[in-house]
GROMACS .gro file of C-alpha atoms in nm:
model
  469
    1MET     CA    1  -3.798  -9.289   3.251
    2ARG     CA    2  -3.614  -9.146   3.548
    3ASP     CA    3  -3.595  -8.768   3.576
    4LYS     CA    4  -3.228  -8.680   3.512
    5ARG     CA    5  -3.248  -8.314   3.609
    6THR     CA    6  -3.024  -8.229   3.901
    7SER     CA    7  -3.198  -8.153   4.228
    8LYS     CA    8  -3.085  -7.790   4.249
    9PHE     CA    9  -3.254  -7.704   3.920
   10TYR     CA   10  -3.557  -7.922   3.966
   11ILE     CA   11  -3.734  -7.692   4.209
   12LEU     CA   12  -3.885  -7.412   4.004
   13TRP     CA   13  -3.931  -7.149   4.268
   14ASN     CA   14  -3.718  -6.945   4.504
   15TRP     CA   15  -3.450  -7.153   4.676
   16ASN     CA   16  -3.446  -6.932   4.986
   17VAL     CA   17  -3.821  -6.971   5.026
   18MET     CA   18  -3.776  -7.347   5.008
   19ILE     CA   19  -3.511  -7.332   5.283
   20ASN     CA   20  -3.748  -7.134   5.506
   21GLU     CA   21  -4.032  -7.380   5.451
   22ILE     CA   22  -3.805  -7.675   5.533
   23ARG     CA   23  -3.691  -7.495   5.850
   24ASN     CA   24  -4.054  -7.440   5.949
   25LEU     CA   25  -4.124  -7.810   5.900
   26LEU     CA   26  -3.832  -7.914   6.121
   27GLU     CA   27  -3.939  -7.665   6.386
   28CYS     CA   28  -4.285  -7.829   6.378
   29LEU     CA   29  -4.111  -8.160   6.447
   30ILE     CA   30  -3.928  -8.007   6.742
   31GLN     CA   31  -4.247  -7.855   6.881
   32GLU     CA   32  -4.457  -8.168   6.832
   33VAL     CA   33  -4.204  -8.415   6.974
   34GLY     CA   34  -4.021  -8.203   7.227
   35TYR     CA   35  -4.307  -7.991   7.354
   36SER     CA   36  -4.621  -8.197   7.267
   37SER     CA   37  -4.764  -7.916   7.056
   38SER     CA   38  -5.090  -8.005   6.880
   39GLU     CA   39  -5.080  -7.688   6.670
   40ALA     CA   40  -4.749  -7.805   6.523
   41LYS     CA   41  -4.931  -8.097   6.359
   42LEU     CA   42  -5.161  -7.872   6.160
   43LYS     CA   43  -4.876  -7.637   6.067
   44ALA     CA   44  -4.662  -7.930   5.947
   45TYR     CA   45  -4.943  -8.043   5.720
   46THR     CA   46  -4.999  -7.689   5.590
   47VAL     CA   47  -4.628  -7.640   5.515
   48THR     CA   48  -4.612  -7.977   5.336
   49ILE     CA   49  -4.915  -7.907   5.119
   50ASP     CA   50  -4.779  -7.563   5.033
   51LEU     CA   51  -4.447  -7.712   4.923
   52LEU     CA   52  -4.620  -7.966   4.702
   53LEU     CA   53  -4.865  -7.721   4.546
   54LYS     CA   54  -4.581  -7.486   4.456
   55ASN     CA   55  -4.422  -7.769   4.257
   56GLN     CA   56  -4.700  -7.840   4.010
   57GLN     CA   57  -4.467  -8.046   3.789
   58LEU     CA   58  -4.529  -8.330   4.037
   59PHE     CA   59  -4.899  -8.348   3.951
   60GLU     CA   60  -5.063  -8.546   3.669
   61TYR     CA   61  -5.400  -8.691   3.569
   62GLU     CA   62  -5.467  -9.015   3.756
   63PRO     CA   63  -5.723  -9.285   3.661
   64GLU     CA   64  -6.046  -9.292   3.861
   65HIS     CA   65  -6.181  -9.611   3.701
   66MET     CA   66  -6.027  -9.848   3.451
   67ILE     CA   67  -6.130 -10.160   3.262
   68ALA     CA   68  -5.915 -10.365   3.022
   69ARG     CA   69  -6.109 -10.681   2.956
   70ASN     CA   70  -5.844 -10.860   2.750
   71LEU     CA   71  -5.475 -10.815   2.819
   72ASP     CA   72  -5.343 -10.836   2.462
   73VAL     CA   73  -5.172 -10.580   2.241
   74ASN     CA   74  -5.492 -10.490   2.055
   75THR     CA   75  -5.699 -10.412   2.362
   76LYS     CA   76  -5.816 -10.055   2.404
   77GLU     CA   77  -5.812  -9.960   2.769
   78LYS     CA   78  -6.125  -9.787   2.896
   79ILE     CA   79  -6.005  -9.525   3.143
   80THR     CA   80  -6.190  -9.251   3.329
   81PHE     CA   81  -5.955  -8.994   3.484
   82PHE     CA   82  -6.011  -8.761   3.778
   83ASN     CA   83  -6.109  -8.420   3.640
   84LYS     CA   84  -5.813  -8.246   3.807
   85LYS     CA   85  -5.442  -8.322   3.821
   86SER     CA   86  -5.338  -8.494   4.140
   87LEU     CA   87  -5.046  -8.638   4.336
   88LEU     CA   88  -5.057  -8.975   4.509
   89PHE     CA   89  -5.008  -8.837   4.860
   90ILE     CA   90  -5.049  -9.150   5.074
   91ASP     CA   91  -5.037  -9.501   4.929
   92ARG     CA   92  -5.136  -9.798   5.147
   93LEU     CA   93  -5.232 -10.030   4.865
   94THR     CA   94  -5.146 -10.396   4.917
   95GLY     CA   95  -5.163 -10.682   4.674
   96ALA     CA   96  -5.171 -11.061   4.680
   97ALA     CA   97  -5.214 -11.359   4.454
   98GLY     CA   98  -5.580 -11.444   4.403
   99GLY     CA   99  -5.773 -11.748   4.512
  100GLY     CA  100  -5.877 -12.036   4.288
  101LYS     CA  101  -5.933 -11.988   3.915
  102ARG     CA  102  -6.138 -11.671   3.940
  103CYS     CA  103  -5.861 -11.422   4.020
  104VAL     CA  104  -5.484 -11.432   3.967
  105TYR     CA  105  -5.409 -11.105   4.143
  106ARG     CA  106  -5.596 -10.852   4.351
  107SER     CA  107  -5.515 -10.539   4.549
  108LYS     CA  108  -5.689 -10.339   4.817
  109GLY     CA  109  -5.612 -10.069   5.071
  110VAL     CA  110  -5.629  -9.692   5.107
  111ARG     CA  111  -5.492  -9.418   4.883
  112VAL     CA  112  -5.508  -9.044   4.942
  113PHE     CA  113  -5.478  -8.809   4.643
  114LEU     CA  114  -5.384  -8.441   4.670
  115PHE     CA  115  -5.543  -8.235   4.392
  116GLU     CA  116  -5.384  -7.929   4.234
  117ASP     CA  117  -5.636  -7.701   4.412
  118GLY     CA  118  -5.540  -7.829   4.761
  119HIS     CA  119  -5.833  -8.066   4.815
  120VAL     CA  120  -5.766  -8.424   4.917
  121LEU     CA  121  -5.961  -8.737   4.831
  122THR     CA  122  -5.946  -9.064   5.025
  123VAL     CA  123  -6.032  -9.373   4.822
  124THR     CA  124  -6.026  -9.749   4.866
  125PRO     CA  125  -5.901  -9.897   4.536
  126HIS     CA  126  -6.025 -10.239   4.440
  127SER     CA  127  -5.838 -10.393   4.149
  128ILE     CA  128  -5.847 -10.743   4.004
  129VAL     CA  129  -5.644 -10.919   3.738
  130ASP     CA  130  -5.801 -11.241   3.614
  131ARG     CA  131  -5.837 -11.437   3.291
  132HIS     CA  132  -6.071 -11.170   3.156
  133GLY     CA  133  -5.831 -10.878   3.210
  134LEU     CA  134  -5.803 -10.589   3.457
  135GLU     CA  135  -6.053 -10.386   3.655
  136LEU     CA  136  -5.976 -10.091   3.881
  137HIS     CA  137  -6.235  -9.901   4.084
  138ASN     CA  138  -6.156  -9.621   4.331
  139GLU     CA  139  -6.440  -9.616   4.580
  140GLU     CA  140  -6.461  -9.287   4.773
  141TRP     CA  141  -6.413  -9.322   5.145
  142PHE     CA  142  -6.418  -8.951   5.217
  143GLY     CA  143  -6.511  -8.709   4.942
  144GLU     CA  144  -6.298  -8.415   4.832
  145GLU     CA  145  -6.215  -8.197   5.129
  146LEU     CA  146  -5.981  -7.928   5.256
  147LEU     CA  147  -5.813  -8.034   5.578
  148THR     CA  148  -5.842  -7.736   5.812
  149THR     CA  149  -5.834  -7.885   6.163
  150ILE     CA  150  -5.596  -8.099   6.363
  151ASP     CA  151  -5.857  -8.377   6.375
  152ASP     CA  152  -5.884  -8.372   5.993
  153VAL     CA  153  -5.509  -8.410   5.957
  154GLU     CA  154  -5.480  -8.686   6.215
  155ARG     CA  155  -5.763  -8.879   6.051
  156VAL     CA  156  -5.582  -8.879   5.714
  157VAL     CA  157  -5.243  -8.958   5.866
  158ALA     CA  158  -5.403  -9.254   6.048
  159HIS     CA  159  -5.421  -9.426   5.707
  160LEU     CA  160  -5.045  -9.476   5.735
  161ASN     CA  161  -5.093  -9.718   6.025
  162ASP     CA  162  -5.077 -10.091   5.979
  163PRO     CA  163  -5.405 -10.263   6.074
  164ASP     CA  164  -5.264 -10.398   6.400
  165ASP     CA  165  -5.064 -10.087   6.485
  166GLU     CA  166  -5.246  -9.856   6.721
  167LYS     CA  167  -4.958  -9.623   6.802
  168SER     CA  168  -5.007  -9.252   6.754
  169ARG     CA  169  -4.832  -9.115   6.448
  170ILE     CA  170  -4.602  -8.813   6.467
  171VAL     CA  171  -4.759  -8.594   6.200
  172SER     CA  172  -4.447  -8.382   6.135
  173GLU     CA  173  -4.237  -8.695   6.085
  174GLU     CA  174  -4.489  -8.841   5.842
  175MET     CA  175  -4.505  -8.516   5.644
  176ILE     CA  176  -4.126  -8.517   5.612
  177ASN     CA  177  -4.138  -8.879   5.495
  178ILE     CA  178  -4.402  -8.795   5.234
  179LEU     CA  179  -4.192  -8.510   5.093
  180CYS     CA  180  -3.880  -8.726   5.086
  181ASN     CA  181  -4.032  -9.026   4.908
  182ILE     CA  182  -4.223  -8.898   4.605
  183ASN     CA  183  -4.154  -9.107   4.298
  184ALA     CA  184  -4.031  -8.969   3.970
  185LYS     CA  185  -4.284  -8.972   3.687
  186TYR     CA  186  -4.269  -9.256   3.440
  187LYS     CA  187  -4.456  -9.357   3.127
  188LYS     CA  188  -4.757  -9.560   3.238
  189SER     CA  189  -4.954  -9.818   3.050
  190TYR     CA  190  -5.243  -9.748   3.293
  191CYS     CA  191  -5.281 -10.117   3.350
  192LEU     CA  192  -5.070 -10.323   3.590
  193GLU     CA  193  -4.900 -10.011   3.729
  194TYR     CA  194  -5.227  -9.931   3.902
  195VAL     CA  195  -5.242 -10.265   4.078
  196LEU     CA  196  -4.904 -10.199   4.239
  197THR     CA  197  -4.611  -9.979   4.133
  198PRO     CA  198  -4.346 -10.198   3.965
  199PRO     CA  199  -4.005 -10.191   4.138
  200ASP     CA  200  -3.818 -10.083   3.823
  201VAL     CA  201  -4.002  -9.749   3.812
  202ASN     CA  202  -4.006  -9.697   4.188
  203VAL     CA  203  -3.744  -9.419   4.160
  204MET     CA  204  -3.714  -9.113   4.382
  205SER     CA  205  -3.804  -8.782   4.218
  206GLY     CA  206  -3.566  -8.489   4.184
  207PHE     CA  207  -3.799  -8.294   4.414
  208SER     CA  208  -3.756  -8.545   4.697
  209GLN     CA  209  -3.380  -8.553   4.644
  210SER     CA  210  -3.380  -8.175   4.687
  211VAL     CA  211  -3.590  -8.192   5.002
  212ARG     CA  212  -3.355  -8.449   5.155
  213GLU     CA  213  -3.054  -8.230   5.082
  214LEU     CA  214  -3.220  -7.915   5.215
  215LEU     CA  215  -3.328  -8.084   5.539
  216TRP     CA  216  -2.961  -8.141   5.622
  217GLU     CA  217  -2.862  -7.793   5.502
  218VAL     CA  218  -3.100  -7.656   5.766
  219VAL     CA  219  -2.994  -7.900   6.039
  220PHE     CA  220  -2.625  -7.826   5.979
  221SER     CA  221  -2.676  -7.450   5.947
  222ARG     CA  222  -2.513  -7.241   6.219
  223SER     CA  223  -2.779  -6.973   6.173
  224ASN     CA  224  -3.040  -7.181   6.357
  225SER     CA  225  -3.146  -7.063   6.702
  226TRP     CA  226  -3.204  -7.424   6.813
  227GLY     CA  227  -3.030  -7.570   7.112
  228GLU     CA  228  -2.815  -7.881   7.093
  229ALA     CA  229  -3.103  -8.103   7.206
  230ASP     CA  230  -3.330  -7.976   6.928
  231SER     CA  231  -3.062  -8.026   6.662
  232ASN     CA  232  -2.994  -8.377   6.788
  233LEU     CA  233  -3.367  -8.454   6.781
  234CYS     CA  234  -3.388  -8.355   6.413
  235MET     CA  235  -3.077  -8.555   6.326
  236ASP     CA  236  -3.208  -8.865   6.501
  237PHE     CA  237  -3.549  -8.851   6.333
  238LEU     CA  238  -3.399  -8.801   5.987
  239LEU     CA  239  -3.155  -9.087   6.030
  240LYS     CA  240  -3.426  -9.315   6.171
  241ASN     CA  241  -3.619  -9.265   5.848
  242ASP     CA  242  -3.314  -9.328   5.625
  243ILE     CA  243  -3.286  -8.963   5.524
  244ASN     CA  244  -2.908  -8.935   5.526
  245PRO     CA  245  -2.671  -8.641   5.464
  246LEU     CA  246  -2.457  -8.631   5.154
  247PRO     CA  247  -2.083  -8.669   5.220
  248HIS     CA  248  -2.003  -8.313   5.108
  249GLN     CA  249  -2.259  -8.182   5.360
  250LEU     CA  250  -2.105  -8.384   5.640
  251LEU     CA  251  -1.753  -8.277   5.548
  252GLY     CA  252  -1.864  -7.914   5.533
  253TYR     CA  253  -2.021  -7.940   5.877
  254ILE     CA  254  -1.704  -8.093   6.022
  255THR     CA  255  -1.498  -7.815   5.864
  256ALA     CA  256  -1.728  -7.552   6.014
  257ILE     CA  257  -1.698  -7.707   6.360
  258SER     CA  258  -1.318  -7.711   6.341
  259ARG     CA  259  -1.307  -7.342   6.245
  260VAL     CA  260  -1.504  -7.214   6.543
  261THR     CA  261  -1.300  -7.373   6.821
  262ASP     CA  262  -0.931  -7.394   6.908
  263ASP     CA  263  -1.007  -7.623   7.203
  264LYS     CA  264  -0.890  -7.962   7.077
  265GLU     CA  265  -1.056  -8.152   7.362
  266HIS     CA  266  -1.390  -7.980   7.299
  267LEU     CA  267  -1.355  -8.041   6.924
  268GLU     CA  268  -1.286  -8.410   6.986
  269GLN     CA  269  -1.599  -8.435   7.201
  270LEU     CA  270  -1.810  -8.271   6.929
  271LEU     CA  271  -1.673  -8.502   6.659
  272THR     CA  272  -1.731  -8.809   6.877
  273LYS     CA  273  -2.097  -8.710   6.921
  274LEU     CA  274  -2.122  -8.648   6.549
  275GLU     CA  275  -1.974  -8.988   6.470
  276LYS     CA  276  -2.226  -9.163   6.695
  277ARG     CA  277  -2.514  -8.991   6.519
  278LEU     CA  278  -2.402  -8.954   6.160
  279CYS     CA  279  -2.084  -9.116   6.036
  280LYS     CA  280  -2.235  -9.462   6.008
  281LYS     CA  281  -2.514  -9.316   5.794
  282ILE     CA  282  -2.311  -9.175   5.505
  283ASP     CA  283  -2.463  -9.299   5.180
  284GLU     CA  284  -2.198  -9.543   5.056
  285SER     CA  285  -2.342  -9.534   4.706
  286VAL     CA  286  -2.281  -9.162   4.660
  287SER     CA  287  -2.108  -9.073   4.336
  288PHE     CA  288  -1.753  -8.946   4.308
  289GLU     CA  289  -1.890  -8.616   4.171
  290ASN     CA  290  -2.048  -8.530   4.508
  291ILE     CA  291  -1.710  -8.546   4.680
  292HIS     CA  292  -1.541  -8.361   4.396
  293ASP     CA  293  -1.803  -8.083   4.401
  294TYR     CA  294  -1.744  -8.032   4.772
  295PHE     CA  295  -1.372  -7.973   4.731
  296LYS     CA  296  -1.423  -7.757   4.421
  297SER     CA  297  -1.643  -7.525   4.626
  298LEU     CA  298  -1.405  -7.519   4.924
  299TYR     CA  299  -1.169  -7.223   4.947
  300ILE     CA  300  -0.821  -7.365   5.006
  301LYS     CA  301  -0.534  -7.127   5.079
  302PRO     CA  302  -0.197  -7.172   4.907
  303VAL     CA  303   0.025  -7.414   5.100
  304TYR     CA  304   0.368  -7.288   4.999
  305MET     CA  305   0.450  -6.919   5.025
  306GLY     CA  306   0.804  -6.926   4.881
  307GLU     CA  307   0.884  -6.806   4.529
  308LEU     CA  308   1.225  -6.950   4.431
  309ASP     CA  309   1.243  -7.329   4.465
  310THR     CA  310   0.949  -7.466   4.269
  311THR     CA  311   1.048  -7.828   4.348
  312ASP     CA  312   1.002  -7.760   4.718
  313LYS     CA  313   0.670  -7.592   4.640
  314VAL     CA  314   0.535  -7.900   4.459
  315LYS     CA  315   0.661  -8.129   4.736
  316SER     CA  316   0.497  -7.912   5.000
  317VAL     CA  317   0.160  -7.908   4.824
  318VAL     CA  318   0.164  -8.285   4.766
  319SER     CA  319   0.254  -8.345   5.129
  320ASP     CA  320  -0.036  -8.127   5.243
  321ILE     CA  321  -0.275  -8.308   5.008
  322LEU     CA  322  -0.167  -8.644   5.148
  323SER     CA  323  -0.204  -8.522   5.507
  324GLN     CA  324  -0.555  -8.392   5.437
  325PHE     CA  325  -0.649  -8.711   5.253
  326LYS     CA  326  -0.520  -8.931   5.535
  327ASP     CA  327  -0.709  -8.729   5.797
  328LEU     CA  328  -1.037  -8.739   5.600
  329VAL     CA  329  -1.015  -9.115   5.548
  330GLU     CA  330  -0.899  -9.219   5.894
  331ASN     CA  331  -1.077  -8.964   6.114
  332LYS     CA  332  -1.364  -8.802   5.922
  333GLY     CA  333  -1.553  -9.097   5.775
  334LEU     CA  334  -1.426  -9.083   5.416
  335TRP     CA  335  -1.309  -9.447   5.453
  336LYS     CA  336  -1.667  -9.553   5.374
  337GLN     CA  337  -1.621  -9.439   5.014
  338PHE     CA  338  -1.372  -9.723   4.959
  339TRP     CA  339  -1.638  -9.987   5.025
  340ASN     CA  340  -1.933 -10.121   4.828
  341LYS     CA  341  -2.279 -10.161   4.980
  342ASP     CA  342  -2.207 -10.528   5.053
  343TRP     CA  343  -1.888 -10.419   5.238
  344THR     CA  344  -1.649 -10.555   4.980
  345PRO     CA  345  -1.367 -10.313   4.892
  346LYS     CA  346  -1.398 -10.106   4.575
  347ASN     CA  347  -1.135 -10.125   4.302
  348GLU     CA  348  -0.826  -9.907   4.264
  349LYS     CA  349  -0.992  -9.693   3.998
  350SER     CA  350  -1.250  -9.577   4.252
  351ALA     CA  351  -0.975  -9.508   4.507
  352GLN     CA  352  -0.789  -9.296   4.251
  353GLU     CA  353  -1.102  -9.091   4.182
  354ILE     CA  354  -1.150  -9.017   4.552
  355PHE     CA  355  -0.788  -8.905   4.590
  356TYR     CA  356  -0.816  -8.692   4.277
  357ALA     CA  357  -1.127  -8.520   4.421
  358VAL     CA  358  -0.925  -8.411   4.724
  359ALA     CA  359  -0.609  -8.321   4.531
  360ASP     CA  360  -0.759  -8.117   4.247
  361SER     CA  361  -0.868  -7.813   4.451
  362PHE     CA  362  -0.535  -7.796   4.635
  363CYS     CA  363  -0.351  -7.795   4.303
  364LYS     CA  364  -0.569  -7.516   4.161
  365ALA     CA  365  -0.514  -7.301   4.470
  366ASN     CA  366  -0.137  -7.345   4.438
  367ASN     CA  367  -0.102  -7.332   4.057
  368ILE     CA  368   0.018  -7.692   4.037
  369ASP     CA  369  -0.056  -7.909   3.733
  370LEU     CA  370  -0.221  -8.239   3.822
  371SER     CA  371  -0.222  -8.517   3.562
  372PRO     CA  372  -0.407  -8.836   3.656
  373GLU     CA  373  -0.277  -9.150   3.484
  374ALA     CA  374   0.008  -8.970   3.310
  375ASN     CA  375   0.162  -9.199   3.047
  376PHE     CA  376   0.540  -9.183   3.009
  377GLY     CA  377   0.575  -9.463   2.753
  378ASN     CA  378   0.607  -9.733   3.020
  379GLY     CA  379   0.244  -9.739   3.120
  380PRO     CA  380   0.056  -9.476   3.319
  381VAL     CA  381   0.158  -9.365   3.667
  382ASP     CA  382  -0.146  -9.280   3.879
  383PHE     CA  383  -0.068  -8.909   3.933
  384LYS     CA  384   0.189  -8.652   3.826
  385PHE     CA  385   0.216  -8.317   4.007
  386SER     CA  386   0.428  -8.055   3.831
  387ASN     CA  387   0.520  -7.688   3.806
  388GLY     CA  388   0.720  -7.630   3.491
  389TYR     CA  389   0.961  -7.883   3.341
  390ASP     CA  390   1.191  -7.949   3.638
  391ALA     CA  391   0.958  -7.959   3.939
  392LYS     CA  392   0.775  -8.292   3.929
  393VAL     CA  393   0.639  -8.541   4.182
  394VAL     CA  394   0.488  -8.873   4.076
  395VAL     CA  395   0.248  -9.066   4.300
  396GLU     CA  396   0.165  -9.432   4.259
  397MET     CA  397  -0.134  -9.569   4.455
  398LYS     CA  398  -0.199  -9.930   4.552
  399LEU     CA  399  -0.480 -10.088   4.752
  400SER     CA  400  -0.375 -10.343   5.014
  401THR     CA  401  -0.565 -10.609   4.818
  402ASN     CA  402  -0.322 -10.572   4.526
  403PRO     CA  403  -0.073 -10.864   4.524
  404LYS     CA  404   0.189 -10.650   4.343
  405ILE     CA  405   0.241 -10.388   4.614
  406VAL     CA  406   0.608 -10.474   4.673
  407HIS     CA  407   0.683 -10.490   4.300
  408GLY     CA  408   0.501 -10.161   4.250
  409TYR     CA  409   0.721  -9.989   4.505
  410GLU     CA  410   1.054 -10.151   4.419
  411LYS     CA  411   1.031 -10.159   4.039
  412GLN     CA  412   0.725  -9.989   3.891
  413LEU     CA  413   0.751  -9.649   4.059
  414GLU     CA  414   1.126  -9.633   3.988
  415VAL     CA  415   1.056  -9.681   3.618
  416TYR     CA  416   0.806  -9.397   3.624
  417LYS     CA  417   1.054  -9.167   3.802
  418ALA     CA  418   1.328  -9.242   3.551
  419ALA     CA  419   1.095  -9.188   3.257
  420GLU     CA  420   0.989  -8.850   3.392
  421ASN     CA  421   1.346  -8.754   3.491
  422THR     CA  422   1.262  -8.689   3.855
  423SER     CA  423   1.383  -8.826   4.187
  424ASN     CA  424   1.059  -8.729   4.362
  425GLY     CA  425   0.825  -9.026   4.392
  426ILE     CA  426   0.561  -9.117   4.651
  427PHE     CA  427   0.409  -9.458   4.704
  428LEU     CA  428   0.059  -9.443   4.858
  429ILE     CA  429  -0.081  -9.758   5.021
  430ILE     CA  430  -0.450  -9.761   5.112
  431ASP     CA  431  -0.533 -10.040   5.353
  432VAL     CA  432  -0.873 -10.202   5.296
  433GLY     CA  433  -0.768 -10.536   5.444
  434GLN     CA  434  -0.567 -10.837   5.323
  435ILE     CA  435  -0.243 -10.644   5.349
  436GLY     CA  436  -0.053 -10.927   5.521
  437GLY     CA  437   0.319 -10.852   5.539
  438LYS     CA  438   0.329 -10.638   5.222
  439TYR     CA  439   0.357 -10.305   5.405
  440GLU     CA  440   0.644 -10.429   5.624
  441LYS     CA  441   0.833 -10.550   5.314
  442VAL     CA  442   0.792 -10.207   5.155
  443LEU     CA  443   0.931 -10.040   5.468
  444GLN     CA  444   1.230 -10.279   5.470
  445LEU     CA  445   1.307 -10.192   5.110
  446LYS     CA  446   1.291  -9.822   5.192
  447GLN     CA  447   1.545  -9.865   5.472
  448ASN     CA  448   1.792 -10.058   5.259
  449PHE     CA  449   1.776  -9.851   4.940
  450PRO     CA  450   1.725  -9.480   4.861
  451LEU     CA  451   1.378  -9.542   4.722
  452SER     CA  452   1.063  -9.329   4.730
  453GLU     CA  453   0.868  -9.186   5.021
  454VAL     CA  454   0.588  -9.412   5.153
  455TRP     CA  455   0.247  -9.303   5.282
  456TYR     CA  456   0.006  -9.541   5.454
  457VAL     CA  457  -0.368  -9.466   5.488
  458ASN     CA  458  -0.598  -9.692   5.689
  459ALA     CA  459  -0.935  -9.724   5.515
  460GLU     CA  460  -1.040 -10.048   5.685
  461TYR     CA  461  -1.400 -10.096   5.800
  462LYS     CA  462  -1.453  -9.919   6.133
  463GLU     CA  463  -1.735  -9.958   6.381
  464SER     CA  464  -1.876  -9.643   6.541
  465ALA     CA  465  -1.704  -9.499   6.847
  466SER     CA  466  -1.991  -9.609   7.071
  467ARG     CA  467  -1.933  -9.972   6.973
  468ARG     CA  468  -1.556  -9.954   7.004
  469ILE     CA  469  -1.569  -9.827   7.365
   0.00000   0.00000   0.00000
């Protein structure tokens, strides 16, 4: 079963120490790649082993030999375990269907186990599944050893190579990959799982999720003494290995950049570079909670400083929310959150959750009540912003894929306004394609009748700046 503990509470030792170790590992990458440092290879290995050994919850008893002669429910498996807890450190096991009638499945390759005392063991597993059952034997290639030299480390890392691949491995990069791809524990039958790991239990551990997050915390940190080239090197290597920043980390980094410069041209150059490196790599599957948590932690100053006209205050706050939302979607990469992994647009419920994540913190900072899907007896409007009984603004949101956009603006929102006894309504259109002439019809209606304010946000699929040039 997948470990459901959140990453921040999964690591059982000092968070600041973890940050320092991750920084050391990235500095090893910089030294090894940028300055051809051999010593950095050994240090990267040492840092990695230290991180793993300090998280003993990752270790468990692993089978050394196993025989199950008949694969039925009454069979008692004969298992001999290693005498110490271990972690599958490097796994190059491959499997294939067997030949003829003798064997239906077999696996072979190299595995490296890290034991809880820091020793490593390199084995060549040989497992067979046939009509008689299962056999697994781990033949020692190299006995238990402590890796203390650069040659030792490079010899073990060489196991990661494909048979026909003679390129030299970057040790620091491989150590980062190992830390970022440790599977969560699952209940094993100690049978077929040790031929190959089944896909349904091939789930990333909370530890590796934490490491991935902390790598970007360090890269984005303004306390680093690295130059721009070193930071870019780290970003490029992480992205190449599909270690991507979380959206709230990326948004926080963009916010930090904007606060340290008033030079708009320089800021635009920085953001263009950032887009080329990062924006395409946002994890589209990230949950709504990640975005919401970012805005909850962000200090947002009150928008409206007046004290008398509360209606104007609510209008001002809502206008600022919409401006921020539009900027994040159109210019800061948040548009990706409106799309599924297969690049089909998400539904309106998902769009409402993203807008709510942005709006909630603004409302708290300005003492504005925010009610999502407020029901006035004529069905729920998407959002109601209020301060007391008289000051109310209702917002109705529609995706461009919705065929009832014009009806929603002309009829639906007016019903909601009347039910809530307010003249302040806003119609928000989010364009994810297939809009046709619906937006123009809404604008024509607005010109001919005293209807509600209209906001348009472009969340269409965008290629990176480098491809658009």
